[in-house]
mmCIF file of C-alpha atoms in Angstrom:
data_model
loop_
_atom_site.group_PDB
_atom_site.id
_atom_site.type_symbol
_atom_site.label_atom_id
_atom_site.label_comp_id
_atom_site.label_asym_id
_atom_site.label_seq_id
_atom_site.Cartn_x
_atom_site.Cartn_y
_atom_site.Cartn_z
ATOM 1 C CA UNK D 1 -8.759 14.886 4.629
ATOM 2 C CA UNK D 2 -8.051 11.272 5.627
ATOM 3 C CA UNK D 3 -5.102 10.524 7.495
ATOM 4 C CA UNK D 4 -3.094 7.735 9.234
ATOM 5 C CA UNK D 5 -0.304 8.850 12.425
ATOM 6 C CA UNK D 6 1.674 5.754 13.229
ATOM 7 C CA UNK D 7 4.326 5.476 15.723
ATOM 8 C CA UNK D 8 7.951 6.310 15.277
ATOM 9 C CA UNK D 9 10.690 3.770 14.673
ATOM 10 C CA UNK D 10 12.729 2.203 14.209
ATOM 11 C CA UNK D 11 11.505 -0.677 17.351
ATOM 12 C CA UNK D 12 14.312 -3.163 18.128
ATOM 13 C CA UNK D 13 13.075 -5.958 20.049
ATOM 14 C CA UNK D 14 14.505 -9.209 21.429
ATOM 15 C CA UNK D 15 12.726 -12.584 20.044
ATOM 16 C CA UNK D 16 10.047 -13.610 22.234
ATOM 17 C CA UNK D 17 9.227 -9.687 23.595
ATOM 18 C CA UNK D 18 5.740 -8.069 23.002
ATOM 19 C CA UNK D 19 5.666 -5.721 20.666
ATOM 20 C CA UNK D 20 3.313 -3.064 20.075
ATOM 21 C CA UNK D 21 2.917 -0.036 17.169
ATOM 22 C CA UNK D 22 0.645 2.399 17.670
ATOM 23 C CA UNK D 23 -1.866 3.706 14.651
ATOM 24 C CA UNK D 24 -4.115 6.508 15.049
ATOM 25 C CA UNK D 25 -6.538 7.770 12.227
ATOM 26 C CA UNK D 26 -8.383 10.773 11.000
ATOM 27 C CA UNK D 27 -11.430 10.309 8.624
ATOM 28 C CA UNK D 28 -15.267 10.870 8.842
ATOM 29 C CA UNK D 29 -17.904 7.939 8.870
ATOM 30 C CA UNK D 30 -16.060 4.449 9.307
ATOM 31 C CA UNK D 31 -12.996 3.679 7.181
ATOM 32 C CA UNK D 32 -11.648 -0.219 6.446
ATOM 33 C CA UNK D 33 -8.412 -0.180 8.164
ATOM 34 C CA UNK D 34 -5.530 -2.597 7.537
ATOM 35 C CA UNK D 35 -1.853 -3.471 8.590
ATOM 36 C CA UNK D 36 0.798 -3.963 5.627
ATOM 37 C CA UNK D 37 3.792 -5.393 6.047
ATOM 38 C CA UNK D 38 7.012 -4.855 3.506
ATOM 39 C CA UNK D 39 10.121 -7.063 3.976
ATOM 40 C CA UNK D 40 13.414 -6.109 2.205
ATOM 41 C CA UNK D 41 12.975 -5.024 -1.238
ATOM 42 C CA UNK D 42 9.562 -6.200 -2.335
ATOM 43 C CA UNK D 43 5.832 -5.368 -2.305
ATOM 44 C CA UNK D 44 3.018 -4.916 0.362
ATOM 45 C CA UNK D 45 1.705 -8.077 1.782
ATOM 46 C CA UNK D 46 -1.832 -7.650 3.746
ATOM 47 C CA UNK D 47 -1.460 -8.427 7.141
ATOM 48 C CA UNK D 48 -5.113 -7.400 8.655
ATOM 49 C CA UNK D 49 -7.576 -5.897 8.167
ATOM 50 C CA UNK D 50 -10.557 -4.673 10.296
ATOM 51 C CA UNK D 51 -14.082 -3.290 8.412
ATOM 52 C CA UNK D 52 -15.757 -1.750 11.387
ATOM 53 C CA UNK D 53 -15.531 -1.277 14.644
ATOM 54 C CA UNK D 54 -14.825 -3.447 17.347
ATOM 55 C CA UNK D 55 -13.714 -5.934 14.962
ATOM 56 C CA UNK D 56 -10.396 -7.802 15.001
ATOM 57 C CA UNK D 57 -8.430 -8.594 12.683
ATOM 58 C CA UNK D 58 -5.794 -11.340 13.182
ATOM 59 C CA UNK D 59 -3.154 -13.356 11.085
ATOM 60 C CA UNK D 60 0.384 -14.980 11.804
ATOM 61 C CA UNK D 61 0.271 -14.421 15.590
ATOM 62 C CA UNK D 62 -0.316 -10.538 15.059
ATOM 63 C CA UNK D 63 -3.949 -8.830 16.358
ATOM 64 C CA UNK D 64 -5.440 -5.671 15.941
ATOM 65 C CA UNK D 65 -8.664 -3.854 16.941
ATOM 66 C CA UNK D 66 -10.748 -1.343 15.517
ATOM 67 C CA UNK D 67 -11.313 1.279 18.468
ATOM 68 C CA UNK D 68 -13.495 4.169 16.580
ATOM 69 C CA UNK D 69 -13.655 6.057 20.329
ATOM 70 C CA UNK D 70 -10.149 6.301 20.237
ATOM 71 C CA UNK D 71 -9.640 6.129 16.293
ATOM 72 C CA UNK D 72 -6.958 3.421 16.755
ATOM 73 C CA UNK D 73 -6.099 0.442 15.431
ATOM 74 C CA UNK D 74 -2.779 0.004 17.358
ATOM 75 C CA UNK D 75 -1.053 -3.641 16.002
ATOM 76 C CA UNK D 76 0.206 -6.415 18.918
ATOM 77 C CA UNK D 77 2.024 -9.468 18.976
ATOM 78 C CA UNK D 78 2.681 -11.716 22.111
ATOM 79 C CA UNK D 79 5.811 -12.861 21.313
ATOM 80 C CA UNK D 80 7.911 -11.958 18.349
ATOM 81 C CA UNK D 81 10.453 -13.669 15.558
ATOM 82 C CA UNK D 82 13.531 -12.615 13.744
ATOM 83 C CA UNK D 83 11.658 -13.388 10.425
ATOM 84 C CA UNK D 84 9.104 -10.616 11.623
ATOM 85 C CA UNK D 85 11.564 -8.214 11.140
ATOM 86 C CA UNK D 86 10.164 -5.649 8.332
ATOM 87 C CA UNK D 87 8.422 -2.338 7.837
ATOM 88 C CA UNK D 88 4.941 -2.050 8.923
ATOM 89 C CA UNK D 89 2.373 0.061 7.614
ATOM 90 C CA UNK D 90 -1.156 1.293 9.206
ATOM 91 C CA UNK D 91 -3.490 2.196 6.042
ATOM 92 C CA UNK D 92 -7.240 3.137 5.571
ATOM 93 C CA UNK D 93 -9.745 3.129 3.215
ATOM 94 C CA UNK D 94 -12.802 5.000 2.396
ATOM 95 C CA UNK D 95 -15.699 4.791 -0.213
ATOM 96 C CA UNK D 96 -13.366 4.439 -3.531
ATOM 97 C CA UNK D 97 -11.132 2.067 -2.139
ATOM 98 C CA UNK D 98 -8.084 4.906 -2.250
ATOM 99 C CA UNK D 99 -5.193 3.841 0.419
ATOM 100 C CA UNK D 100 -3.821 6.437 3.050
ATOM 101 C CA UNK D 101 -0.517 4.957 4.573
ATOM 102 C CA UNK D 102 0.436 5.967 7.418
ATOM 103 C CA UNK D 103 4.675 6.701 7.410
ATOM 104 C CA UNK D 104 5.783 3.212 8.475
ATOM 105 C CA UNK D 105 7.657 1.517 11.454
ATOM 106 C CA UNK D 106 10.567 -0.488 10.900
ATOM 107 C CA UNK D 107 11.063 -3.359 13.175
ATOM 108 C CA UNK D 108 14.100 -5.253 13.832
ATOM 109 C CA UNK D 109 13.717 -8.587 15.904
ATOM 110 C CA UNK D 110 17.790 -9.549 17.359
ATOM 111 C CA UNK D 111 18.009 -13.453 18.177
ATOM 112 C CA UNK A 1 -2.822 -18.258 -8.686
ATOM 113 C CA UNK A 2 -1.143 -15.828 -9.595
ATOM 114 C CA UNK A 3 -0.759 -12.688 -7.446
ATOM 115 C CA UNK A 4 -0.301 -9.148 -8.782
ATOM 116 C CA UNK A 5 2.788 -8.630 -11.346
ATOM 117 C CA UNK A 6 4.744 -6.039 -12.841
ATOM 118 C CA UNK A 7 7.398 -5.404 -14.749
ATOM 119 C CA UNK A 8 10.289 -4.370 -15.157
ATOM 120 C CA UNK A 9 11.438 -4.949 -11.566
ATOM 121 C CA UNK A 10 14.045 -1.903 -12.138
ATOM 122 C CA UNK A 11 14.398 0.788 -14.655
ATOM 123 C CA UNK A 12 17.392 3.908 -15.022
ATOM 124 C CA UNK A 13 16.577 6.760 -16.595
ATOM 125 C CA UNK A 14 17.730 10.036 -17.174
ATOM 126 C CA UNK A 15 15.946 13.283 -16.349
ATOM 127 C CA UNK A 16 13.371 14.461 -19.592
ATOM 128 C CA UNK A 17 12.863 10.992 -20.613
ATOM 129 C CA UNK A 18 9.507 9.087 -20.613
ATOM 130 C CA UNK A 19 8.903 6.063 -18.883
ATOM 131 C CA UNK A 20 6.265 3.316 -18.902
ATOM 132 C CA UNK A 21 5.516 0.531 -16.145
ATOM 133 C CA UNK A 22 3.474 -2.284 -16.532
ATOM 134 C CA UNK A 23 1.127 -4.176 -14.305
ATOM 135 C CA UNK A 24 -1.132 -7.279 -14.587
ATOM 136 C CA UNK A 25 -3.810 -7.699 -11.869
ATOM 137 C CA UNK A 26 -4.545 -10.902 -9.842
ATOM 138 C CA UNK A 27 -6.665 -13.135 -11.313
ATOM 139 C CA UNK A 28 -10.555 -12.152 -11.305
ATOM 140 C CA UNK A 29 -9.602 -8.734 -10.082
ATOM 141 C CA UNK A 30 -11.064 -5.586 -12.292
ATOM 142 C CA UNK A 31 -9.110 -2.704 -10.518
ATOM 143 C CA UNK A 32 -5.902 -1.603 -10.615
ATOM 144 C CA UNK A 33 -4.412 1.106 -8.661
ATOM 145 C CA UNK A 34 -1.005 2.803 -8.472
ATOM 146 C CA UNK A 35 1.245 4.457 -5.672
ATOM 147 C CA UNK A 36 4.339 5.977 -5.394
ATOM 148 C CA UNK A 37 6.445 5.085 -2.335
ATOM 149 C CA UNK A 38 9.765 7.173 -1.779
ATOM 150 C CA UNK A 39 12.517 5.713 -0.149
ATOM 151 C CA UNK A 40 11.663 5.710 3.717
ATOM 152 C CA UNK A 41 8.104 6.379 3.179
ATOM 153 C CA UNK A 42 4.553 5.327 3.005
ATOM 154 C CA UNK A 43 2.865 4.868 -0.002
ATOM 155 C CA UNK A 44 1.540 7.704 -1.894
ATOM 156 C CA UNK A 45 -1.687 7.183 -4.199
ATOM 157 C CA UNK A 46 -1.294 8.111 -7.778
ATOM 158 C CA UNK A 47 -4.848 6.880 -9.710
ATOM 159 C CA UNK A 48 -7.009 4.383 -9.819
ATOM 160 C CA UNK A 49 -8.519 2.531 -12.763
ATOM 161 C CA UNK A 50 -11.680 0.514 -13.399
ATOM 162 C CA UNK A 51 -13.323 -0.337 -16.926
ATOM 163 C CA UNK A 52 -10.545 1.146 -18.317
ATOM 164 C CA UNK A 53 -11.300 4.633 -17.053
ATOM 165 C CA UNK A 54 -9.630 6.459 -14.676
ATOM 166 C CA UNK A 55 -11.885 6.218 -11.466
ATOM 167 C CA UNK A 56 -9.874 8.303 -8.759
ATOM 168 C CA UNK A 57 -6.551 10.473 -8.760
ATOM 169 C CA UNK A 58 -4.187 11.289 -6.097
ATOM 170 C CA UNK A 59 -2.382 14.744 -6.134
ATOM 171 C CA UNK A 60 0.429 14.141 -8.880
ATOM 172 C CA UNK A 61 1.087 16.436 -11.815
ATOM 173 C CA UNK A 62 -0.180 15.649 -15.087
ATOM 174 C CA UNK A 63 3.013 13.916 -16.178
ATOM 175 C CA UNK A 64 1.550 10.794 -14.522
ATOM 176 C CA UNK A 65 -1.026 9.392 -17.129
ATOM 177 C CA UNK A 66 -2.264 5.676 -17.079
ATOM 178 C CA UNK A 67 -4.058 3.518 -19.143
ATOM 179 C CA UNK A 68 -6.207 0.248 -18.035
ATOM 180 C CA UNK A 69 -6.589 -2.950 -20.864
ATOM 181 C CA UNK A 70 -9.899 -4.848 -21.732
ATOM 182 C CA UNK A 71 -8.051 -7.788 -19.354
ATOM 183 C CA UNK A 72 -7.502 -5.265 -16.729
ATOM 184 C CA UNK A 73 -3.945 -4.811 -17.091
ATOM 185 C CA UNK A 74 -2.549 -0.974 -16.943
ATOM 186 C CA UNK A 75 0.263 0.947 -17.818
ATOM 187 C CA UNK A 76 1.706 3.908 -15.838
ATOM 188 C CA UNK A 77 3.384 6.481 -18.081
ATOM 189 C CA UNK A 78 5.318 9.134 -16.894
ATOM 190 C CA UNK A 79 7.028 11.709 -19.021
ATOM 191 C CA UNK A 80 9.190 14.205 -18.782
ATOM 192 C CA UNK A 81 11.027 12.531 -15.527
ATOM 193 C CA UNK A 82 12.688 14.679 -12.880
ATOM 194 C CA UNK A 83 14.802 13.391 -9.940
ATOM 195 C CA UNK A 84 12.273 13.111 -7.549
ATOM 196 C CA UNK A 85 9.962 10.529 -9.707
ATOM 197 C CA UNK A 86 12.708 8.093 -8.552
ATOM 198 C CA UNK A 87 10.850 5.951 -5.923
ATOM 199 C CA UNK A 88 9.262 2.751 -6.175
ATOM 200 C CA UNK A 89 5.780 2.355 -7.913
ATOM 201 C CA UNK A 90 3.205 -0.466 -6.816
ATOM 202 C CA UNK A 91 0.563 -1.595 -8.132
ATOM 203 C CA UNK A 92 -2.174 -3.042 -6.148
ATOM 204 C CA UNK A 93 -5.455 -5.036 -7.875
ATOM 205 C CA UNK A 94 -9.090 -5.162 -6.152
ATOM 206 C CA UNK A 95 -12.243 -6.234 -7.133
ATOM 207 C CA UNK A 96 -15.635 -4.824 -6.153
ATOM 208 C CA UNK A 97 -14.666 -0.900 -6.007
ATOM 209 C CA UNK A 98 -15.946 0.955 -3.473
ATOM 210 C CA UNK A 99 -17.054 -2.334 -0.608
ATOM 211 C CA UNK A 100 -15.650 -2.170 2.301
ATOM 212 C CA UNK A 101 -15.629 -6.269 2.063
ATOM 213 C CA UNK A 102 -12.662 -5.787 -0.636
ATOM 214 C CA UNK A 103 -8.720 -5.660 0.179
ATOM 215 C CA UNK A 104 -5.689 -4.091 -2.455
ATOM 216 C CA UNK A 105 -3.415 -6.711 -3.422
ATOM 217 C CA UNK A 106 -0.183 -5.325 -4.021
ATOM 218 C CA UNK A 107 2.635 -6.223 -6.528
ATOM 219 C CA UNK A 108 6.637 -6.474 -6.064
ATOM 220 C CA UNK A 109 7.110 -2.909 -7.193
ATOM 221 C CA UNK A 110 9.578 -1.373 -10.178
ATOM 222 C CA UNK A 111 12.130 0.258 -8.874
ATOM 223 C CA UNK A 112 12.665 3.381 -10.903
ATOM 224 C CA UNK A 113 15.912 5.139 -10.771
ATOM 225 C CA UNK A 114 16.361 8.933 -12.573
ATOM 226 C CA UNK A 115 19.633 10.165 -12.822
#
């Protein structure tokens, strides 16, 4: 079945570093693919989203691409906030619109 | 415009009881889907629902049972609760099942507590 491998956390960062969180995916044809992000106790907010590949999805200062040779969608920002600090989650979807969530990464910016 | 709700935003109850959650789509959105997410988690996907029929189901027990309104609202029942239903459950609204051109909007969550 469809599945979503994201990279470990929890990433602490310094403001202003590059950050980087790998996403790696397992489906057949050409899944959506998105970025969630969850701050302290609420809901998922869409981050991205990508609908085939090569696209690239972009929003707030955060990119990523859809690779389909390397089944990645790996999520990058140049230069990083404290208010970016949160749990982010790689997710796909296929057909019916069913989400697979990858496990999250917590990231914590320090000033 | 308002964005996906739900309610209540917590809920404690004890083991064997039966508990329902509520949520109300965004505006001019006709699906609703659930999810379980346990504490540390990802999201787990519990059913999907779409003119008011149950369109696509996750693997949870039959304990999980939903409903969807004629204005797209839906319940989530659960019944007989064990300790491990305690998690929290979002909702997320779409429109246009099935295209890839269409996003889940997700809700705040109710936090569900079994003791």
């Amino acid at each position: 079945g469809n599945s979503v491998t994201q990279m470990e956390g929890p990433v602490t960062l310094s403001e202003e570093a590059f950050l980087t969180i790998n996403c790696t995916y397992t489906a057949t044809g050409y899944p959506s693919l998105f970025w969630y992000v969850q701050y302290p106790g609420e809901g998922l907010q869409l981050l991205l989203k990508a609908t085939k590949a090569d696209d690239k999805g972009s929003n707030k200062g955060f990119e990523a691409t859809y690779r389909k040779e390397t089944t990645s969608f790996h999520l990058e920002k140049g230069s990083v906030q404290v208010s970016d600090s949160a749990v982010y989650f790689c997710a796909l979807s296929q057909g019916a619109q069913k989400l697979v969530f990858g496990q999250g990464t917590r990231l914590t910016i320090n000033p | 415009d308002a964005g996906v709700t739900q309610s209540p935003t917590h809920l404690i109850k004890t083991r064997g009881q039966q508990v329902t959650l509520r949520c109300s789509p965004k505006s001019g959105h006709d699906t609703v889907s659930w999810y379980q997410q346990a504490l540390g988690q990802g999201p787990q996907f519990i059913f999907q629902y779409y003119e008011e029929e149950e369109r696509q189901r996750g693997n949870f027990p039959d304990r999980f049972s939903g409903h969807q309104f004629p204005n797209y609202s839906s319940e989530l029942n659960v019944n007989a609760l064990l300790l491990g239903d305690s998690a929290l459950y979002l909702c997320a609204s779409s429109f246009i099942p099935g295209s890839k051109a269409d996003t889940q909007y997700f809700g705040p969550g109710t936090r569900l507590t079994v003791l």
